[in-house]
Coordinates of C-alpha atoms and ligand atoms in Angstrom, one line a residue:
P233 CA -8.4 -14.4 -18.1
E234 CA -12.0 -14.7 -17.0
T235 CA -14.7 -12.6 -18.4
G236 CA -17.9 -11.4 -17.0
T237 CA -18.8 -8.9 -14.3
L238 CA -16.5 -8.1 -11.4
S239 CA -18.1 -6.5 -8.4
I240 CA -15.6 -5.1 -5.8
V241 CA -17.1 -4.4 -2.5
V242 CA -15.1 -2.3 0.0
L243 CA -16.5 -2.8 3.4
G244 CA -15.6 0.0 5.8
A245 CA -15.6 2.3 2.8
S246 CA -15.8 5.5 4.9
G247 CA -12.8 4.6 7.1
D248 CA -9.2 5.5 6.9
L249 CA -7.7 2.4 5.4
A250 CA -10.2 2.4 2.6
K251 CA -9.6 6.1 1.8
K252 CA -5.8 6.0 2.1
K253 CA -5.0 2.5 0.7
T254 CA -7.8 0.5 -0.8
F255 CA -9.5 3.1 -3.1
P256 CA -6.2 4.6 -4.3
A257 CA -5.0 1.0 -5.1
L258 CA -8.2 0.3 -7.1
F259 CA -7.7 3.6 -8.9
N260 CA -4.2 2.8 -9.9
L261 CA -5.4 -0.6 -11.3
Y262 CA -8.2 1.1 -13.1
R263 CA -5.7 3.7 -14.6
Q264 CA -3.5 0.9 -15.9
G265 CA -6.4 -0.9 -17.6
F266 CA -6.7 -3.8 -15.1
L267 CA -10.3 -2.8 -14.2
Q268 CA -12.4 -2.5 -17.3
P269 CA -15.5 -0.2 -16.9
S270 CA -17.5 -2.7 -19.1
E271 CA -17.1 -5.3 -16.4
V272 CA -16.3 -3.6 -13.1
H273 CA -18.4 -1.9 -10.5
I274 CA -17.2 -0.8 -7.1
F275 CA -19.5 -0.8 -4.1
G276 CA -18.6 1.0 -0.9
Y277 CA -20.4 -0.2 2.2
A278 CA -20.3 1.2 5.7
R279 CA -22.5 2.3 8.6
T280 CA -22.1 6.1 8.0
K281 CA -25.1 7.5 6.2
I282 CA -23.7 9.4 3.3
S283 CA -24.6 9.7 -0.4
D284 CA -22.6 8.3 -3.4
D285 CA -21.2 11.8 -4.0
E286 CA -20.2 12.4 -0.4
L287 CA -18.2 9.2 -0.5
R288 CA -16.6 10.1 -3.9
N289 CA -15.6 13.5 -2.5
R290 CA -14.0 11.9 0.5
I291 CA -11.9 9.7 -1.7
R292 CA -11.1 12.2 -4.5
G293 CA -8.4 14.0 -2.5
Y294 CA -6.4 10.8 -2.0
L295 CA -6.5 10.0 -5.7
I296 CA -5.5 13.4 -6.9
H297 CA -2.5 13.6 -4.7
G298 CA -1.4 10.1 -5.8
K299 CA 0.8 9.6 -8.8
G300 CA -1.2 12.4 -10.5
D301 CA 1.5 13.4 -13.0
S302 CA -0.2 12.9 -16.3
P303 CA -2.6 15.4 -18.0
E304 CA -5.4 12.9 -18.3
H305 CA -5.3 12.2 -14.6
P306 CA -8.2 14.4 -13.4
E307 CA -10.4 12.9 -16.1
A308 CA -9.5 9.4 -15.0
V309 CA -10.3 10.3 -11.4
S310 CA -13.8 11.4 -12.4
K311 CA -14.5 8.4 -14.5
F312 CA -13.2 6.1 -11.8
L313 CA -15.4 7.7 -9.2
Q314 CA -18.4 7.2 -11.4
L315 CA -17.9 3.4 -11.0
I316 CA -18.4 3.7 -7.2
K317 CA -21.8 3.3 -5.5
Y318 CA -22.3 3.7 -1.8
I319 CA -24.6 1.6 0.4
S320 CA -25.0 2.2 4.0
G321 CA -25.9 -0.5 6.4
S322 CA -24.9 -2.2 9.7
Y323 CA -22.4 -5.0 9.9
D324 CA -24.5 -7.5 11.8
T325 CA -28.0 -7.4 10.3
E326 CA -29.2 -8.8 7.0
E327 CA -31.0 -5.7 5.8
G328 CA -28.0 -3.8 4.5
F329 CA -26.4 -6.9 3.0
R330 CA -29.6 -7.8 1.2
L331 CA -29.7 -4.4 -0.4
L332 CA -26.0 -4.7 -1.3
D333 CA -26.7 -8.1 -2.9
K334 CA -29.6 -6.5 -4.9
E335 CA -27.3 -3.8 -6.2
I336 CA -24.6 -6.2 -7.1
Y337 CA -27.1 -8.4 -8.9
A338 CA -28.5 -5.4 -10.8
H339 CA -25.0 -4.6 -11.9
E340 CA -24.4 -8.2 -13.0
V341 CA -27.6 -8.3 -15.0
S342 CA -27.1 -4.9 -16.6
R343 CA -23.7 -6.0 -17.8
N344 CA -25.1 -9.1 -19.3
S345 CA -23.4 -11.4 -16.9
L346 CA -25.4 -14.2 -18.4
E347 CA -22.8 -14.3 -21.1
G348 CA -20.0 -14.6 -18.6
T349 CA -19.2 -15.3 -15.0
S350 CA -20.0 -13.2 -12.1
R351 CA -17.1 -12.4 -9.8
R352 CA -17.6 -10.9 -6.3
L353 CA -14.7 -9.6 -4.3
F354 CA -15.3 -8.4 -0.7
Y355 CA -12.5 -6.3 0.8
L356 CA -12.9 -6.0 4.5
A357 CA -11.3 -2.7 5.4
L358 CA -12.7 -3.2 8.9
P359 CA -11.6 -3.9 12.5
P360 CA -11.3 -7.7 13.0
S361 CA -13.9 -7.6 15.7
V362 CA -16.6 -7.4 13.0
Y363 CA -15.1 -10.1 10.7
P364 CA -17.2 -12.9 11.9
S365 CA -20.5 -11.1 11.6
V366 CA -19.6 -9.5 8.3
C367 CA -18.5 -12.9 6.9
K368 CA -21.7 -14.5 8.1
M369 CA -23.7 -11.7 6.4
I370 CA -21.8 -12.1 3.1
G371 CA -22.2 -15.9 3.3
T372 CA -26.0 -15.6 4.0
C373 CA -26.9 -12.8 1.6
C374 CA -24.2 -12.0 -1.0
M375 CA -22.6 -15.1 -2.5
N376 CA -22.2 -15.3 -6.2
K377 CA -25.4 -17.0 -7.6
S378 CA -24.5 -17.3 -11.3
D379 CA -25.0 -20.7 -12.8
L380 CA -22.2 -19.9 -15.3
G381 CA -19.4 -20.0 -12.8
G382 CA -17.4 -17.2 -11.2
W383 CA -16.5 -16.8 -7.6
T384 CA -16.8 -15.0 -4.2
R385 CA -13.6 -14.1 -2.5
I386 CA -12.9 -12.1 0.7
V387 CA -9.9 -10.1 1.5
V388 CA -9.0 -9.6 5.2
E389 CA -6.4 -7.3 6.7
K390 CA -4.3 -7.9 9.8
P391 CA -4.5 -8.0 12.8
F392 CA -5.8 -11.6 12.6
G393 CA -6.4 -12.0 16.3
K394 CA -4.3 -11.0 19.2
D395 CA -2.7 -14.4 20.0
L396 CA -2.8 -18.0 19.1
E397 CA -6.2 -18.7 20.7
T398 CA -8.0 -15.7 19.3
A399 CA -6.5 -16.1 15.9
E400 CA -7.5 -19.7 15.7
K401 CA -11.0 -18.8 16.9
L402 CA -11.3 -16.2 14.1
S403 CA -9.9 -18.7 11.5
T404 CA -12.5 -21.3 12.6
Q405 CA -15.4 -18.8 12.4
I406 CA -14.4 -17.6 8.9
G407 CA -13.5 -21.1 7.9
Q408 CA -17.0 -22.3 8.5
L409 CA -18.3 -19.8 5.9
F410 CA -15.5 -19.8 3.3
E411 CA -13.1 -22.3 1.8
E412 CA -9.4 -21.5 2.3
Q413 CA -9.2 -20.8 -1.5
Q414 CA -11.7 -18.0 -1.0
I415 CA -9.8 -16.2 1.8
Y416 CA -7.1 -13.8 1.1
R417 CA -5.2 -12.7 4.2
I418 CA -3.2 -9.6 3.2
D419 CA 0.2 -8.9 4.6
H420 CA 1.1 -5.8 2.6
Y421 CA 4.9 -6.5 3.0
L422 CA 4.4 -9.5 0.6
G423 CA 3.4 -7.0 -2.0
K424 CA 6.6 -5.0 -1.8
E425 CA 8.9 -5.1 -4.9
L426 CA 12.0 -6.2 -3.0
V427 CA 10.1 -8.8 -0.9
Q428 CA 8.8 -10.3 -4.1
N429 CA 12.3 -10.3 -5.4
L430 CA 13.7 -12.5 -2.6
L431 CA 12.9 -15.9 -4.1
V432 CA 14.3 -14.8 -7.5
L433 CA 17.4 -13.6 -5.8
R434 CA 18.0 -16.7 -3.8
F435 CA 17.0 -19.4 -6.3
A436 CA 17.9 -17.9 -9.6
N437 CA 21.5 -16.9 -8.8
R438 CA 24.3 -19.3 -8.5
F439 CA 26.2 -17.0 -6.3
F440 CA 24.0 -17.4 -3.4
L441 CA 23.2 -21.1 -3.5
P442 CA 26.3 -22.4 -1.8
L443 CA 26.7 -19.5 0.6
W444 CA 23.2 -19.3 2.0
N445 CA 23.7 -21.3 5.2
R446 CA 25.2 -21.6 8.6
D447 CA 28.7 -22.4 7.3
N448 CA 28.9 -18.9 5.7
I449 CA 26.3 -16.6 7.3
D450 CA 26.9 -15.3 10.8
N451 CA 23.7 -13.5 11.5
V452 CA 20.7 -12.0 9.7
Q453 CA 18.9 -8.8 10.7
I454 CA 15.5 -7.8 9.5
V455 CA 14.8 -4.3 10.5
F456 CA 11.9 -1.9 10.4
R457 CA 12.2 1.7 11.6
E458 CA 9.8 4.6 11.5
D459 CA 10.7 8.1 12.3
F460 CA 7.2 9.0 13.6
G461 CA 5.2 7.7 16.5
T462 CA 1.7 6.3 16.7
D463 CA 0.3 9.5 15.1
G464 CA -3.2 9.5 16.4
R465 CA -3.5 5.7 16.2
G466 CA -2.5 5.3 19.8
G467 CA -5.9 3.7 20.8
Y468 CA -5.4 0.9 18.2
F469 CA -1.7 0.6 18.7
D470 CA -1.9 0.3 22.5
Q471 CA -4.0 -2.9 22.2
Y472 CA -1.4 -4.5 20.0
G473 CA 2.1 -3.1 20.3
I474 CA 5.0 -3.3 17.9
I475 CA 5.4 -7.1 18.0
R476 CA 1.8 -7.7 16.9
D477 CA 1.8 -4.7 14.6
I478 CA 5.0 -5.3 12.7
I479 CA 7.1 -8.2 13.8
Q480 CA 4.7 -11.2 14.0
N481 CA 3.5 -10.5 10.5
H482 CA 5.6 -8.2 8.3
L483 CA 9.1 -9.1 9.5
L484 CA 8.3 -12.8 10.1
Q485 CA 7.0 -13.1 6.5
V486 CA 10.3 -11.6 5.3
L487 CA 12.2 -14.1 7.5
C488 CA 10.3 -16.9 5.9
L489 CA 11.4 -15.9 2.4
V490 CA 15.0 -15.4 3.5
A491 CA 15.2 -18.7 5.3
M492 CA 12.9 -21.2 3.5
E493 CA 14.1 -24.1 1.4
K494 CA 13.6 -24.0 -2.4
P495 CA 10.0 -24.8 -3.2
I496 CA 9.4 -27.6 -5.7
S497 CA 7.6 -25.1 -8.0
L498 CA 6.3 -21.6 -7.9
K499 CA 2.8 -22.8 -7.2
P500 CA 1.3 -20.9 -4.2
E501 CA 0.9 -24.1 -2.1
H502 CA 4.4 -25.2 -2.7
I503 CA 5.8 -21.9 -1.6
R504 CA 3.5 -21.7 1.4
D505 CA 4.4 -25.3 2.4
E506 CA 8.1 -24.2 2.7
K507 CA 7.2 -21.1 4.7
V508 CA 5.2 -23.1 7.2
K509 CA 8.2 -25.5 7.7
V510 CA 10.5 -22.6 8.6
L511 CA 8.0 -21.2 11.0
Q512 CA 7.5 -24.5 12.6
S513 CA 11.3 -24.8 13.1
V514 CA 11.6 -21.6 15.1
L515 CA 12.6 -22.3 18.7
E516 CA 11.0 -20.8 21.8
I517 CA 12.1 -17.2 22.3
K518 CA 14.3 -16.6 25.3
D519 CA 13.7 -13.5 27.5
E520 CA 17.4 -12.7 27.4
E521 CA 17.1 -12.4 23.7
V522 CA 14.4 -9.8 23.8
V523 CA 14.7 -6.0 24.3
L524 CA 11.6 -3.9 24.5
G525 CA 11.3 -0.1 24.4
Q526 CA 8.7 2.5 24.6
Y527 CA 9.4 6.1 23.4
E528 CA 9.0 8.9 25.8
G529 CA 5.8 10.8 25.3
Y530 CA 3.9 7.7 24.0
T531 CA 1.4 7.8 26.8
D532 CA 0.7 11.6 26.2
D533 CA -1.8 10.3 23.6
E534 CA -5.2 10.6 25.4
T535 CA -6.3 7.2 24.1
V536 CA -3.3 5.5 25.7
P537 CA -3.4 4.7 29.5
D538 CA -0.6 6.4 31.5
N539 CA 0.7 3.1 32.8
S540 CA 0.8 1.4 29.4
N541 CA 3.3 -1.5 29.2
T542 CA 3.0 -1.7 25.4
P543 CA 6.3 -1.7 23.5
T544 CA 6.7 0.7 20.6
F545 CA 10.2 -0.9 20.0
A546 CA 11.4 -4.5 20.1
T547 CA 14.4 -6.5 19.1
V548 CA 13.8 -10.2 19.2
V549 CA 16.3 -13.0 18.3
L550 CA 14.7 -16.0 16.6
R551 CA 16.6 -19.3 16.2
I552 CA 15.7 -21.7 13.5
H553 CA 16.3 -25.3 14.4
N554 CA 17.2 -27.0 11.1
E555 CA 20.2 -28.2 9.1
R556 CA 20.6 -24.9 7.3
W557 CA 20.3 -22.4 10.1
E558 CA 21.2 -23.9 13.4
G559 CA 23.3 -21.4 15.3
V560 CA 22.5 -18.4 13.1
P561 CA 20.6 -15.7 14.9
F562 CA 17.7 -14.0 13.0
I563 CA 17.4 -10.6 14.7
L564 CA 14.1 -9.0 14.1
K565 CA 14.0 -5.3 15.1
A566 CA 11.1 -2.8 14.8
G567 CA 10.5 0.5 16.3
K568 CA 8.4 3.7 16.1
A569 CA 9.6 7.2 16.7
L570 CA 13.2 6.3 15.8
N571 CA 15.9 8.4 14.0
S572 CA 15.0 7.2 10.4
R573 CA 12.4 5.5 8.3
K574 CA 13.8 2.4 6.7
A575 CA 13.1 -1.3 6.2
E576 CA 16.0 -3.6 5.3
I577 CA 17.5 -7.1 5.5
R578 CA 21.1 -7.4 6.4
V579 CA 22.8 -10.7 5.9
Q580 CA 26.2 -10.7 7.5
F581 CA 28.8 -13.3 6.6
K582 CA 31.4 -14.8 8.8
D583 CA 35.0 -13.6 8.9
V584 CA 37.4 -14.9 6.3
P585 CA 39.5 -17.6 7.9
G586 CA 43.3 -17.1 7.9
D587 CA 43.0 -13.4 7.2
I588 CA 46.4 -12.4 5.7
F589 CA 45.3 -8.8 5.1
K590 CA 44.4 -8.2 8.8
C591 CA 41.3 -6.4 7.4
K592 CA 38.9 -7.9 9.9
K593 CA 38.4 -4.6 11.7
Q594 CA 37.1 -2.9 8.6
G595 CA 34.0 -5.1 8.7
R596 CA 32.6 -8.2 7.2
N597 CA 31.0 -9.0 4.0
E598 CA 27.4 -8.0 4.2
F599 CA 24.6 -8.3 1.8
V600 CA 21.9 -5.6 2.3
I601 CA 18.5 -5.6 0.7
R602 CA 16.8 -2.3 1.3
L603 CA 13.0 -2.7 1.0
Q604 CA 12.3 1.0 1.5
P605 CA 12.7 3.8 0.9
L606 CA 14.8 3.9 -2.3
E607 CA 14.8 0.2 -3.0
A608 CA 18.3 -1.2 -3.4
M609 CA 20.6 -4.1 -2.9
Y610 CA 24.2 -3.8 -2.1
M611 CA 27.1 -6.0 -1.1
K612 CA 29.7 -4.8 1.2
L613 CA 33.1 -6.2 0.3
T614 CA 36.8 -5.6 1.0
V615 CA 38.9 -4.3 -1.9
K616 CA 42.4 -2.9 -2.3
Q617 CA 42.4 0.8 -1.7
P618 CA 43.4 2.2 -5.1
G619 CA 46.9 3.6 -5.0
L620 CA 50.5 2.6 -4.5
E621 CA 50.1 1.0 -1.1
M622 CA 48.6 -2.3 -0.3
H623 CA 45.8 -1.1 2.0
T624 CA 42.3 -2.6 2.1
V625 CA 39.1 -0.8 2.3
Q626 CA 35.4 -1.6 2.5
S627 CA 33.4 -0.8 -0.6
E628 CA 30.2 -2.0 -2.2
L629 CA 28.6 -3.5 -5.3
D630 CA 25.5 -1.5 -5.6
L631 CA 22.2 -2.0 -7.3
S632 CA 20.1 1.0 -6.7
Y633 CA 16.7 0.7 -8.3
M634 CA 16.3 4.4 -8.9
Q635 CA 19.4 4.4 -11.1
R636 CA 19.1 1.0 -12.7
Y637 CA 15.4 1.2 -13.5
Q638 CA 14.9 4.9 -14.2
G639 CA 11.4 5.7 -15.2
V640 CA 9.9 2.4 -14.0
V641 CA 7.1 2.9 -11.5
I642 CA 7.2 0.5 -8.7
P643 CA 3.7 -0.5 -7.9
E644 CA 2.2 0.0 -4.5
A645 CA 2.0 -3.2 -2.5
C646 CA -1.8 -3.0 -2.1
E647 CA -2.3 -2.5 -5.8
R648 CA -0.4 -5.7 -6.7
L649 CA -2.1 -7.7 -4.0
I650 CA -5.6 -6.7 -5.1
L651 CA -4.8 -7.7 -8.6
D652 CA -3.7 -11.1 -7.3
T653 CA -7.0 -11.6 -5.5
I654 CA -8.8 -10.8 -8.8
R655 CA -6.6 -13.3 -10.6
G656 CA -6.9 -15.9 -7.9
D657 CA -3.2 -16.1 -7.1
Q658 CA -2.7 -16.8 -3.4
Q659 CA 1.1 -17.0 -3.4
H660 CA 1.5 -13.6 -1.6
F661 CA -1.2 -14.3 1.0
V662 CA -1.0 -15.9 4.4
R663 CA -2.4 -19.4 4.6
R664 CA -4.3 -20.5 7.8
D665 CA -1.6 -22.9 9.0
E666 CA 1.1 -20.2 8.4
L667 CA -0.8 -17.8 10.5
K668 CA -1.2 -20.3 13.2
A669 CA 2.6 -21.1 13.2
A670 CA 3.4 -17.4 13.3
W671 CA 1.2 -16.9 16.4
E672 CA 2.7 -20.0 18.0
I673 CA 6.1 -18.3 17.9
F674 CA 5.1 -15.1 19.6
T675 CA 2.2 -15.9 21.8
P676 CA 4.2 -17.0 25.0
L677 CA 6.3 -13.9 24.8
L678 CA 3.3 -11.6 24.2
H679 CA 1.5 -13.1 27.1
R680 CA 4.5 -12.4 29.3
I681 CA 4.5 -8.8 28.2
D682 CA 0.7 -8.5 28.6
R683 CA 1.1 -9.7 32.2
G684 CA 3.8 -7.1 32.8
E685 CA 6.6 -9.6 33.4
L686 CA 8.7 -7.9 30.7
K687 CA 8.9 -4.2 30.7
P688 CA 9.9 -1.8 27.9
S689 CA 12.8 0.6 28.5
P690 CA 12.2 4.2 27.7
Y691 CA 13.9 5.8 24.7
K692 CA 14.0 9.3 23.3
P693 CA 11.9 9.9 20.2
G694 CA 14.3 10.4 17.3
S695 CA 17.0 8.1 18.8
R696 CA 18.2 4.6 17.8
G697 CA 16.0 3.0 20.5
P698 CA 17.1 1.6 23.8
V699 CA 20.9 1.0 24.1
E700 CA 20.2 -2.5 25.3
A701 CA 19.1 -3.3 21.8
D702 CA 22.6 -2.5 20.4
E703 CA 24.1 -4.6 23.2
L704 CA 21.8 -7.5 22.3
L705 CA 22.8 -7.2 18.6
E706 CA 26.4 -7.4 19.5
K707 CA 25.9 -10.3 21.7
A708 CA 24.1 -12.1 18.9
G709 CA 27.2 -11.6 16.8
Y710 CA 26.5 -8.6 14.6
V711 CA 29.7 -6.7 13.9
Q712 CA 29.2 -3.0 13.0
T713 CA 31.3 -1.8 10.0
H714 CA 33.4 1.0 11.2
G715 CA 33.7 4.2 9.1
Y716 CA 31.1 3.0 6.7
Ligands
BG6_37 C1 1.2 -1.3 9.1 C2 1.3 -1.0 10.6 O1 0.8 -2.7 9.0 O2 2.4 -1.1 8.5 C3 1.7 0.4 10.8 O3 0.0 -1.2 11.2 C4 3.0 0.7 10.0 O4 1.9 0.7 12.1 C5 2.8 0.3 8.5 O5 3.2 2.1 10.0 C6 4.1 0.4 7.8 O6 4.0 0.1 6.5 P1 5.0 0.6 5.4 O7 4.6 0.0 4.1 O8 5.0 2.1 5.4 O9 6.4 0.1 5.9

């Protein structure tokens, strides 16, 4: 591991994302010894004029209510907060960034960085509209100047643009200032335990190797449900909608890992090369394979226009045109204000040919990976019902993480991903060409929705979403297991 100073700058430090996700993730890393006080300093930067202590007090509540179970927790919170300094400045003028640079440099010198490298990590917890100016300011004022090595890296959050054109423009602007190796595009789904498990599952288990293809798999569902609405984020959400918010990024990334070929090694570039190939093999989405929904009451939010056409629910069938997957629908489904909160992958196998047990009605073999809540994997299979008669029944082989890995704390996605940025591992980050290919898939559909050519159907909050979605699922080949 590298030595020397590490300066972590959270831009947008007074905002919601920083408070709820970024600082708690940094705190958890600190608590586990990944951020050493002898090397690390954290800088908060934002426009709001507040003092160091005011920022610390804003953050404190989110740390205390975290995994605050151990007696030394309050002490750790106080020590961690002492590592944070706040600087206020604008996002498009040099003044604030020069001051920031001075502070970072002072920290580097005070920690004797001359004996080691100087590492600078900039986390943009900001709306993408200011990315170009902020990147320019960092590039002009705040790059690592140590002769002894080190680096400058930036972390950016989605949304990366609104469609292919805007995303490419943003990538070009940022690309003029930073090398691809310095840019970490976060998709927090890639930091989830069971998403990280996908490649292991697929490529380290003999079971799956011969089965994972069009000969055996009938359809794949990747589902995201939330049981709450836009919750005060209506203004942001209405500009984007569920496809840009969840499907184009989180669910599509999961699809890549489910569908990609085996990479030649675990090197980030090898993995990302394979992901890009899958994305480039996705065919144009057909209108008849899309169902949109909007929950009733969505436009009651004052920041959402009454006539909004923005979907809060969507089911979209993607078709991958390659040797492994031709003819297998990948059904991506996401919705807000539904009846449950869950994210899962359901791989449904074809019927057994020549079924002598006449057990088809009971359901098919299905392999389910539940990403959250209560991480689990289970395989639905047909067995003989115990007893004197020869009846069959659906049962499951079940790996529930809570039971199997009792006492093991599953890290937060953000925590893991920030650690990767410090270590310089880009495997779980989205590469520029990957982003481009992801936008290529959805941009024509999104434009049709933006123009009002496709309209969302209303659905009741707390329901399963529009009924048309279930019909589409069935048409795509999904067979519901009865009595399960
Ligand atoms: C975010 C979306 O990226 O993911 C939110 O912007 C959504 O709308 C959130 O609520 C869901 O994340 P998770 O980890 O709770 O599934």
